[in-house]
GROMACS .gro file of C-alpha atoms in nm:
model
  397
    1MET     CA    1   2.174   0.407  -2.482
    2ARG     CA    2   2.164   0.031  -2.528
    3LEU     CA    3   1.833  -0.153  -2.503
    4PHE     CA    4   1.894  -0.298  -2.159
    5ASP     CA    5   2.104  -0.031  -1.992
    6ASP     CA    6   1.994   0.088  -1.647
    7GLY     CA    7   1.854   0.409  -1.793
    8ALA     CA    8   1.620   0.219  -2.029
    9VAL     CA    9   1.378   0.145  -1.743
   10ASN     CA   10   1.117   0.420  -1.707
   11LEU     CA   11   0.989   0.392  -1.352
   12ASP     CA   12   0.741   0.679  -1.394
   13ILE     CA   13   0.554   0.486  -1.664
   14LEU     CA   14   0.588   0.153  -1.483
   15ARG     CA   15   0.435   0.299  -1.167
   16GLU     CA   16   0.131   0.399  -1.375
   17ARG     CA   17   0.093   0.090  -1.593
   18ALA     CA   18   0.269  -0.217  -1.448
   19PHE     CA   19   0.003  -0.410  -1.254
   20ASN     CA   20  -0.024  -0.775  -1.142
   21TYR     CA   21   0.191  -0.747  -0.826
   22ARG     CA   22   0.426  -0.501  -0.993
   23TRP     CA   23   0.518  -0.130  -0.972
   24ALA     CA   24   0.163   0.007  -0.990
   25GLU     CA   25   0.042  -0.219  -0.709
   26VAL     CA   26   0.313  -0.192  -0.442
   27PRO     CA   27   0.358   0.095  -0.194
   28ASP     CA   28   0.589   0.379  -0.290
   29GLY     CA   29   0.951   0.290  -0.227
   30VAL     CA   30   0.905  -0.087  -0.265
   31ILE     CA   31   1.097  -0.270  -0.538
   32PRO     CA   32   0.883  -0.548  -0.692
   33LEU     CA   33   1.083  -0.844  -0.823
   34THR     CA   34   0.754  -1.024  -0.861
   35ALA     CA   35   0.544  -1.111  -1.166
   36ALA     CA   36   0.717  -1.252  -1.473
   37ASP     CA   37   0.702  -0.934  -1.679
   38PRO     CA   38   1.002  -0.732  -1.805
   39ASP     CA   39   1.073  -0.380  -1.684
   40PHE     CA   40   1.203  -0.277  -2.027
   41PRO     CA   41   1.015  -0.106  -2.313
   42VAL     CA   42   0.930  -0.329  -2.609
   43ALA     CA   43   1.116  -0.331  -2.940
   44LYS     CA   44   1.052  -0.020  -3.151
   45GLU     CA   45   0.939  -0.237  -3.442
   46ILE     CA   46   0.641  -0.351  -3.236
   47THR     CA   47   0.522  -0.001  -3.152
   48ASP     CA   48   0.590   0.112  -3.511
   49ALA     CA   49   0.369  -0.170  -3.643
   50LEU     CA   50   0.090  -0.071  -3.405
   51ILE     CA   51   0.114   0.298  -3.495
   52SER     CA   52   0.112   0.219  -3.866
   53TYR     CA   53  -0.193  -0.005  -3.837
   54ILE     CA   54  -0.391   0.235  -3.619
   55GLY     CA   55  -0.292   0.523  -3.843
   56GLY     CA   56  -0.501   0.374  -4.121
   57GLY     CA   57  -0.806   0.487  -3.928
   58TYR     CA   58  -0.997   0.157  -3.938
   59LEU     CA   59  -1.025  -0.107  -3.666
   60PRO     CA   60  -1.274  -0.358  -3.809
   61TYR     CA   61  -1.341  -0.722  -3.729
   62THR     CA   62  -1.070  -0.969  -3.825
   63PRO     CA   63  -1.112  -1.315  -3.983
   64LYS     CA   64  -1.270  -1.543  -3.723
   65LEU     CA   65  -0.971  -1.779  -3.720
   66GLY     CA   66  -0.722  -1.496  -3.713
   67ILE     CA   67  -0.525  -1.280  -3.953
   68PRO     CA   68  -0.344  -1.515  -4.197
   69ALA     CA   69  -0.010  -1.332  -4.168
   70PHE     CA   70  -0.012  -1.384  -3.792
   71ARG     CA   71  -0.096  -1.754  -3.815
   72GLU     CA   72   0.174  -1.803  -4.078
   73ALA     CA   73   0.430  -1.616  -3.867
   74VAL     CA   74   0.356  -1.843  -3.570
   75SER     CA   75   0.382  -2.156  -3.784
   76ARG     CA   76   0.714  -2.041  -3.929
   77HIS     CA   77   0.853  -1.950  -3.585
   78LEU     CA   78   0.758  -2.289  -3.442
   79ARG     CA   79   0.921  -2.470  -3.733
   80GLU     CA   80   1.240  -2.265  -3.762
   81CYS     CA   81   1.310  -2.199  -3.395
   82LYS     CA   82   1.165  -2.503  -3.217
   83GLY     CA   83   1.150  -2.786  -3.470
   84GLU     CA   84   0.771  -2.807  -3.450
   85GLU     CA   85   0.590  -2.889  -3.774
   86VAL     CA   86   0.255  -2.717  -3.728
   87PRO     CA   87   0.069  -2.587  -4.035
   88ALA     CA   88  -0.071  -2.237  -4.015
   89ASP     CA   89  -0.427  -2.364  -4.050
   90LEU     CA   90  -0.387  -2.551  -3.720
   91VAL     CA   91  -0.282  -2.236  -3.531
   92LEU     CA   92  -0.562  -2.056  -3.347
   93PRO     CA   93  -0.491  -1.701  -3.224
   94ILE     CA   94  -0.631  -1.656  -2.873
   95ASP     CA   95  -0.631  -1.378  -2.616
   96SER     CA   96  -0.332  -1.504  -2.413
   97ALA     CA   97  -0.172  -1.840  -2.351
   98ALA     CA   98  -0.359  -1.847  -2.020
   99ARG     CA   99  -0.693  -1.831  -2.199
  100GLY     CA  100  -0.566  -2.100  -2.433
  101MET     CA  101  -0.506  -2.333  -2.137
  102TYR     CA  102  -0.865  -2.288  -2.024
  103VAL     CA  103  -0.995  -2.359  -2.374
  104ILE     CA  104  -0.787  -2.678  -2.399
  105ALA     CA  105  -0.904  -2.805  -2.060
  106GLN     CA  106  -1.267  -2.733  -2.141
  107THR     CA  107  -1.230  -2.906  -2.477
  108VAL     CA  108  -1.102  -3.241  -2.349
  109LEU     CA  109  -1.203  -3.265  -1.981
  110ARG     CA  110  -1.539  -3.335  -1.823
  111PRO     CA  111  -1.661  -3.335  -1.461
  112GLY     CA  112  -1.524  -3.643  -1.287
  113ASP     CA  113  -1.208  -3.656  -1.498
  114GLU     CA  114  -0.861  -3.617  -1.348
  115ALA     CA  115  -0.561  -3.431  -1.485
  116ILE     CA  116  -0.204  -3.467  -1.361
  117VAL     CA  117  -0.053  -3.133  -1.265
  118PHE     CA  118   0.317  -3.113  -1.178
  119ASP     CA  119   0.381  -2.964  -0.834
  120PRO     CA  120   0.494  -2.694  -0.799
  121VAL     CA  121   0.390  -2.525  -1.123
  122ASP     CA  122   0.214  -2.207  -1.232
  123TYR     CA  123  -0.139  -2.196  -1.089
  124LEU     CA  124  -0.302  -2.173  -1.434
  125PHE     CA  125  -0.269  -2.548  -1.481
  126LYS     CA  126  -0.471  -2.622  -1.169
  127ASN     CA  127  -0.722  -2.345  -1.233
  128ALA     CA  128  -0.782  -2.450  -1.595
  129VAL     CA  129  -0.854  -2.807  -1.481
  130LEU     CA  130  -1.090  -2.687  -1.209
  131ALA     CA  131  -1.271  -2.455  -1.451
  132ALA     CA  132  -1.348  -2.759  -1.668
  133GLY     CA  133  -1.502  -2.934  -1.368
  134ALA     CA  134  -1.220  -3.187  -1.344
  135THR     CA  135  -0.987  -3.272  -1.055
  136PRO     CA  136  -0.616  -3.183  -1.051
  137VAL     CA  137  -0.389  -3.458  -0.921
  138PHE     CA  138  -0.057  -3.317  -0.803
  139PHE     CA  139   0.261  -3.499  -0.904
  140PRO     CA  140   0.558  -3.385  -0.690
  141THR     CA  141   0.851  -3.265  -0.900
  142ARG     CA  142   1.135  -3.407  -0.696
  143ILE     CA  143   1.474  -3.305  -0.836
  144VAL     CA  144   1.731  -3.585  -0.866
  145ASP     CA  145   2.072  -3.522  -1.025
  146GLY     CA  146   1.953  -3.187  -1.156
  147LYS     CA  147   1.643  -3.325  -1.331
  148ILE     CA  148   1.280  -3.384  -1.240
  149ASP     CA  149   1.238  -3.747  -1.134
  150PHE     CA  150   0.952  -3.900  -1.335
  151SER     CA  151   1.005  -4.258  -1.220
  152LEU     CA  152   0.676  -4.255  -1.024
  153LEU     CA  153   0.466  -4.063  -1.275
  154GLU     CA  154   0.283  -4.371  -1.403
  155SER     CA  155   0.163  -4.452  -1.052
  156TYR     CA  156  -0.039  -4.129  -1.050
  157ILE     CA  157  -0.245  -4.237  -1.352
  158THR     CA  158  -0.588  -4.379  -1.266
  159PRO     CA  159  -0.885  -4.490  -1.477
  160ARG     CA  160  -1.016  -4.133  -1.443
  161THR     CA  161  -0.699  -3.964  -1.573
  162ARG     CA  162  -0.755  -3.783  -1.903
  163MET     CA  163  -0.471  -3.529  -1.930
  164ILE     CA  164  -0.114  -3.446  -1.827
  165GLY     CA  165  -0.011  -3.083  -1.793
  166LEU     CA  166   0.338  -3.011  -1.929
  167CYS     CA  167   0.504  -2.676  -1.858
  168ASN     CA  168   0.814  -2.669  -2.081
  169PRO     CA  169   1.032  -2.488  -1.983
  170HIS     CA  170   0.910  -2.523  -1.628
  171ASN     CA  171   0.787  -2.228  -1.422
  172PRO     CA  172   0.900  -2.186  -1.143
  173LEU     CA  173   1.182  -2.445  -1.147
  174GLY     CA  174   1.345  -2.308  -1.463
  175LYS     CA  175   1.404  -2.660  -1.597
  176VAL     CA  176   1.424  -2.762  -1.964
  177TYR     CA  177   1.310  -3.120  -2.022
  178PRO     CA  178   1.565  -3.359  -2.176
  179ARG     CA  179   1.456  -3.587  -2.460
  180GLU     CA  180   1.432  -3.897  -2.239
  181ASP     CA  181   1.181  -3.728  -2.007
  182LEU     CA  182   0.967  -3.607  -2.296
  183GLU     CA  183   0.979  -3.957  -2.445
  184HIS     CA  184   0.865  -4.100  -2.112
  185ILE     CA  185   0.575  -3.856  -2.076
  186LEU     CA  186   0.465  -3.909  -2.436
  187SER     CA  187   0.488  -4.286  -2.403
  188LEU     CA  188   0.260  -4.278  -2.099
  189ALA     CA  189   0.014  -4.057  -2.284
  190GLU     CA  190   0.015  -4.307  -2.572
  191LYS     CA  191  -0.020  -4.607  -2.341
  192TYR     CA  192  -0.319  -4.464  -2.151
  193ASP     CA  193  -0.472  -4.256  -2.432
  194LEU     CA  194  -0.417  -3.927  -2.248
  195TRP     CA  195  -0.419  -3.569  -2.368
  196ILE     CA  196  -0.116  -3.349  -2.306
  197MET     CA  197  -0.164  -2.978  -2.240
  198ASN     CA  198   0.174  -2.842  -2.348
  199ASP     CA  199   0.259  -2.488  -2.232
  200GLU     CA  200   0.559  -2.345  -2.420
  201ILE     CA  201   0.527  -1.978  -2.327
  202TRP     CA  202   0.884  -1.981  -2.185
  203SER     CA  203   1.041  -2.161  -2.482
  204ASP     CA  204   1.217  -1.847  -2.613
  205ILE     CA  205   1.385  -1.776  -2.278
  206THR     CA  206   1.658  -2.039  -2.249
  207TYR     CA  207   2.028  -1.995  -2.179
  208GLY     CA  208   2.197  -2.267  -2.383
  209GLU     CA  209   2.324  -2.499  -2.111
  210ALA     CA  210   2.021  -2.721  -2.180
  211PRO     CA  211   1.867  -2.633  -2.518
  212PHE     CA  212   1.489  -2.628  -2.540
  213LEU     CA  213   1.332  -2.935  -2.697
  214SER     CA  214   0.961  -2.940  -2.773
  215ILE     CA  215   0.764  -3.259  -2.721
  216LEU     CA  216   0.621  -3.196  -3.068
  217SER     CA  217   0.967  -3.246  -3.216
  218LEU     CA  218   0.923  -3.616  -3.133
  219GLY     CA  219   0.681  -3.645  -3.424
  220ALA     CA  220   0.344  -3.511  -3.532
  221ARG     CA  221   0.182  -3.855  -3.546
  222ARG     CA  222   0.279  -3.938  -3.187
  223ASN     CA  223   0.158  -3.597  -3.073
  224ARG     CA  224  -0.192  -3.616  -3.216
  225ARG     CA  225  -0.330  -3.570  -2.863
  226THR     CA  226  -0.083  -3.294  -2.766
  227LEU     CA  227  -0.248  -2.952  -2.747
  228SER     CA  228  -0.006  -2.663  -2.712
  229VAL     CA  229  -0.014  -2.298  -2.611
  230TYR     CA  230   0.238  -2.027  -2.688
  231GLY     CA  231   0.242  -1.663  -2.582
  232PHE     CA  232   0.434  -1.344  -2.641
  233SER     CA  233   0.450  -1.179  -2.298
  234LYS     CA  234   0.771  -1.339  -2.169
  235ALA     CA  235   0.999  -1.304  -2.472
  236PHE     CA  236   0.866  -0.973  -2.607
  237GLY     CA  237   0.722  -0.787  -2.304
  238VAL     CA  238   0.370  -0.739  -2.445
  239ALA     CA  239   0.157  -0.893  -2.167
  240GLY     CA  240  -0.101  -0.615  -2.187
  241LEU     CA  241  -0.184  -0.702  -2.548
  242ARG     CA  242  -0.282  -1.058  -2.444
  243ILE     CA  243  -0.132  -1.229  -2.748
  244GLY     CA  244  -0.140  -1.606  -2.752
  245CYS     CA  245  -0.226  -1.907  -2.965
  246ILE     CA  246  -0.331  -2.269  -2.943
  247TYR     CA  247  -0.192  -2.520  -3.191
  248CYS     CA  248  -0.201  -2.891  -3.255
  249THR     CA  249  -0.135  -3.145  -3.531
  250ASP     CA  250  -0.480  -3.302  -3.574
  251PRO     CA  251  -0.755  -3.122  -3.772
  252GLU     CA  252  -1.039  -3.299  -3.588
  253ILE     CA  253  -0.932  -3.187  -3.241
  254PHE     CA  254  -0.848  -2.843  -3.380
  255GLY     CA  255  -1.210  -2.812  -3.488
  256ARG     CA  256  -1.324  -2.895  -3.135
  257ILE     CA  257  -1.088  -2.633  -2.993
  258VAL     CA  258  -1.225  -2.372  -3.233
  259GLU     CA  259  -1.579  -2.456  -3.125
  260GLU     CA  260  -1.494  -2.433  -2.754
  261SER     CA  261  -1.306  -2.102  -2.800
  262ALA     CA  262  -1.617  -1.922  -2.935
  263VAL     CA  263  -1.408  -1.748  -3.202
  264MET     CA  264  -1.670  -1.831  -3.464
  265THR     CA  265  -1.897  -1.581  -3.288
  266THR     CA  266  -1.814  -1.232  -3.167
  267ALA     CA  267  -1.788  -1.369  -2.812
  268GLY     CA  268  -1.434  -1.500  -2.859
  269GLY     CA  269  -1.116  -1.412  -3.041
  270ILE     CA  270  -0.814  -1.186  -3.025
  271ALA     CA  271  -0.789  -0.815  -3.105
  272SER     CA  272  -0.662  -0.706  -3.445
  273VAL     CA  273  -0.393  -0.486  -3.290
  274SER     CA  274  -0.267  -0.781  -3.087
  275GLN     CA  275  -0.222  -0.990  -3.399
  276ILE     CA  276  -0.042  -0.702  -3.573
  277ALA     CA  277   0.192  -0.670  -3.277
  278GLY     CA  278   0.242  -1.047  -3.258
  279THR     CA  279   0.340  -1.062  -3.624
  280ALA     CA  280   0.593  -0.783  -3.567
  281CYS     CA  281   0.732  -0.968  -3.264
  282LEU     CA  282   0.809  -1.279  -3.467
  283GLU     CA  283   0.916  -1.114  -3.792
  284LYS     CA  284   1.104  -0.805  -3.672
  285ALA     CA  285   1.185  -0.818  -3.299
  286GLY     CA  286   1.394  -1.133  -3.271
  287TYR     CA  287   1.710  -0.922  -3.223
  288TRP     CA  288   1.550  -0.765  -2.913
  289THR     CA  289   1.490  -1.105  -2.755
  290LYS     CA  290   1.845  -1.217  -2.832
  291GLU     CA  291   1.994  -0.909  -2.666
  292PHE     CA  292   1.749  -0.949  -2.378
  293LEU     CA  293   1.881  -1.303  -2.322
  294VAL     CA  294   2.238  -1.175  -2.300
  295HIS     CA  295   2.129  -0.928  -2.033
  296LEU     CA  296   1.919  -1.188  -1.850
  297LYS     CA  297   2.201  -1.441  -1.835
  298LYS     CA  298   2.426  -1.188  -1.665
  299ASN     CA  299   2.150  -1.097  -1.422
  300ARG     CA  300   2.080  -1.464  -1.355
  301ASP     CA  301   2.439  -1.551  -1.271
  302TYR     CA  302   2.480  -1.242  -1.054
  303ALA     CA  303   2.157  -1.306  -0.861
  304VAL     CA  304   2.228  -1.676  -0.805
  305GLU     CA  305   2.573  -1.598  -0.664
  306ARG     CA  306   2.437  -1.325  -0.437
  307ILE     CA  307   2.147  -1.531  -0.303
  308ASN     CA  308   2.353  -1.843  -0.239
  309GLY     CA  309   2.588  -1.626  -0.035
  310MET     CA  310   2.307  -1.520   0.202
  311ARG     CA  311   2.258  -1.717   0.520
  312GLY     CA  312   1.932  -1.913   0.517
  313LEU     CA  313   1.867  -1.888   0.143
  314SER     CA  314   1.957  -2.106  -0.153
  315THR     CA  315   1.860  -2.130  -0.517
  316VAL     CA  316   1.950  -2.328  -0.828
  317ARG     CA  317   2.068  -2.168  -1.151
  318PRO     CA  318   1.770  -2.191  -1.393
  319GLU     CA  319   1.820  -2.330  -1.743
  320ALA     CA  320   1.531  -2.117  -1.868
  321THR     CA  321   1.288  -1.839  -1.762
  322TYR     CA  322   1.393  -1.523  -1.578
  323LEU     CA  323   1.278  -1.653  -1.242
  324LEU     CA  324   1.460  -1.780  -0.936
  325TRP     CA  325   1.297  -2.035  -0.706
  326ILE     CA  326   1.445  -1.958  -0.365
  327ASP     CA  327   1.449  -2.207  -0.078
  328ILE     CA  328   1.370  -2.026   0.249
  329ARG     CA  329   1.302  -2.333   0.467
  330GLU     CA  330   1.606  -2.268   0.686
  331THR     CA  331   1.441  -1.949   0.811
  332GLY     CA  332   1.156  -2.149   0.963
  333MET     CA  333   0.906  -1.898   0.826
  334GLU     CA  334   0.596  -1.965   0.619
  335ASN     CA  335   0.653  -1.815   0.274
  336THR     CA  336   0.370  -1.559   0.284
  337ALA     CA  337   0.489  -1.433   0.623
  338PHE     CA  338   0.843  -1.416   0.486
  339CYS     CA  339   0.730  -1.205   0.189
  340ASP     CA  340   0.526  -0.979   0.418
  341PHE     CA  341   0.832  -0.930   0.637
  342LEU     CA  342   1.050  -0.837   0.339
  343GLN     CA  343   0.799  -0.589   0.201
  344GLU     CA  344   0.738  -0.420   0.535
  345ARG     CA  345   1.092  -0.421   0.671
  346ALA     CA  346   1.315  -0.428   0.361
  347GLN     CA  347   1.093  -0.259   0.100
  348LEU     CA  348   1.122  -0.558  -0.134
  349ALA     CA  349   0.833  -0.754  -0.288
  350LEU     CA  350   0.870  -1.118  -0.394
  351VAL     CA  351   0.610  -1.383  -0.484
  352ALA     CA  352   0.532  -1.633  -0.211
  353GLY     CA  353   0.537  -1.997  -0.314
  354SER     CA  354   0.186  -2.036  -0.180
  355GLU     CA  355  -0.042  -2.329  -0.256
  356LYS     CA  356  -0.273  -2.087  -0.438
  357MET     CA  357   0.003  -1.976  -0.676
  358PHE     CA  358   0.208  -2.293  -0.724
  359GLY     CA  359   0.044  -2.589  -0.548
  360PRO     CA  360   0.140  -2.771  -0.227
  361GLY     CA  361   0.499  -2.808  -0.347
  362GLY     CA  362   0.554  -2.434  -0.320
  363ARG     CA  363   0.575  -2.443   0.059
  364GLY     CA  364   0.910  -2.319   0.181
  365TYR     CA  365   0.992  -2.125  -0.136
  366VAL     CA  366   0.959  -1.777  -0.283
  367ARG     CA  367   1.001  -1.662  -0.642
  368LEU     CA  368   1.209  -1.372  -0.769
  369CYS     CA  369   1.195  -1.219  -1.118
  370PHE     CA  370   1.523  -1.076  -1.251
  371ALA     CA  371   1.392  -0.927  -1.579
  372THR     CA  372   1.492  -0.578  -1.477
  373SER     CA  373   1.795  -0.351  -1.493
  374ARG     CA  374   2.115  -0.445  -1.317
  375ALA     CA  375   2.080  -0.136  -1.096
  376ILE     CA  376   1.730  -0.232  -0.979
  377LEU     CA  377   1.829  -0.596  -0.934
  378THR     CA  378   2.136  -0.497  -0.732
  379GLU     CA  379   1.932  -0.273  -0.505
  380GLY     CA  380   1.668  -0.545  -0.469
  381LEU     CA  381   1.929  -0.801  -0.367
  382ASP     CA  382   2.088  -0.552  -0.127
  383ARG     CA  383   1.748  -0.514   0.036
  384LEU     CA  384   1.705  -0.892   0.049
  385GLU     CA  385   2.043  -0.924   0.221
  386ARG     CA  386   1.959  -0.651   0.472
  387GLY     CA  387   1.622  -0.812   0.532
  388MET     CA  388   1.785  -1.147   0.605
  389GLU     CA  389   2.031  -0.987   0.845
  390LEU     CA  390   1.743  -0.816   1.023
  391LEU     CA  391   1.545  -1.140   1.036
  392TRP     CA  392   1.829  -1.334   1.198
  393ARG     CA  393   1.906  -1.052   1.440
  394GLU     CA  394   1.544  -1.024   1.557
  395ASN     CA  395   1.521  -1.401   1.596
  396GLY     CA  396   1.837  -1.405   1.804
  397ARG     CA  397   2.009  -1.647   1.570
   0.00000   0.00000   0.00000
């Protein structure tokens, strides 16, 4: 059996272990194309590394700044795969990219500050800003000629603005930023002395039509105030191990991040087994991600064609991520009500583009994750189609 054949998905285990809106949290019989988490088992090299480490019989404390091999593996991956020159001693292992975003916000923001958050975007940007006592200012991501229009971004900067949140690639729009947009964002940050919180957790899941370009590739000196997070859940399927890291190019701000993270005490840090698994991901499981991308691209193209053929729905082919952002405005339904209808009447769970999850710009949209088998995706889309037919019939339209 190939890694991403239909039979590779073990629904019995997923129904026990897959939480966060997924198989273990939906009623029996419902297909969840919800949270951004693969339905496939991880690469064998990852589990082998964990078994080998645990087999030694000792699980002691790790170095406070992380296991050197893990930090070096991250630095090498950033350099070789993304063109980011980040020394290993400026990589801080952290318990998830999400936690890293909170640490960054709490390091550079203070009550009364403002931070620009693109809208829609994953809710962690807004929540990290709020947790630091600052105010998120939503910048609408209007799409013009297939790209986010940043022509009005400068007008959202005020004397209180301290940070711009950059999700690259973008969740949920699936956009990869071209060089000119990254140059524009970085130039504004330089002009107004702003921090950039740069989330690159999706940077390994791109399809080639628009290659990923990191803002850090524009030069370490220009990016002194860029603070980045990277995680392993999307490209390697290890969300439960909470493996992430924060990295930057300036030793002084790195020291402030370390202090805020509490890793120098036993209150903060990342588990030893997570760092062992993360090292195996980067050094031994790259083949798994490459084959996963081949599977995902086929699923993406199939799902986009199916959805755009359904009355009342439309979506745009994403350049990255394994998520579809589906426009449901033609139905006239609020997105939470739409998702409730699908779950109750079609046995299909999707994520509503609610303000809580994505910001005000999520209204009129739902999100679908296609990181599953073709058989499950096909059945899910069949249910979506039947649900839409039922919706139109009941509405007399």
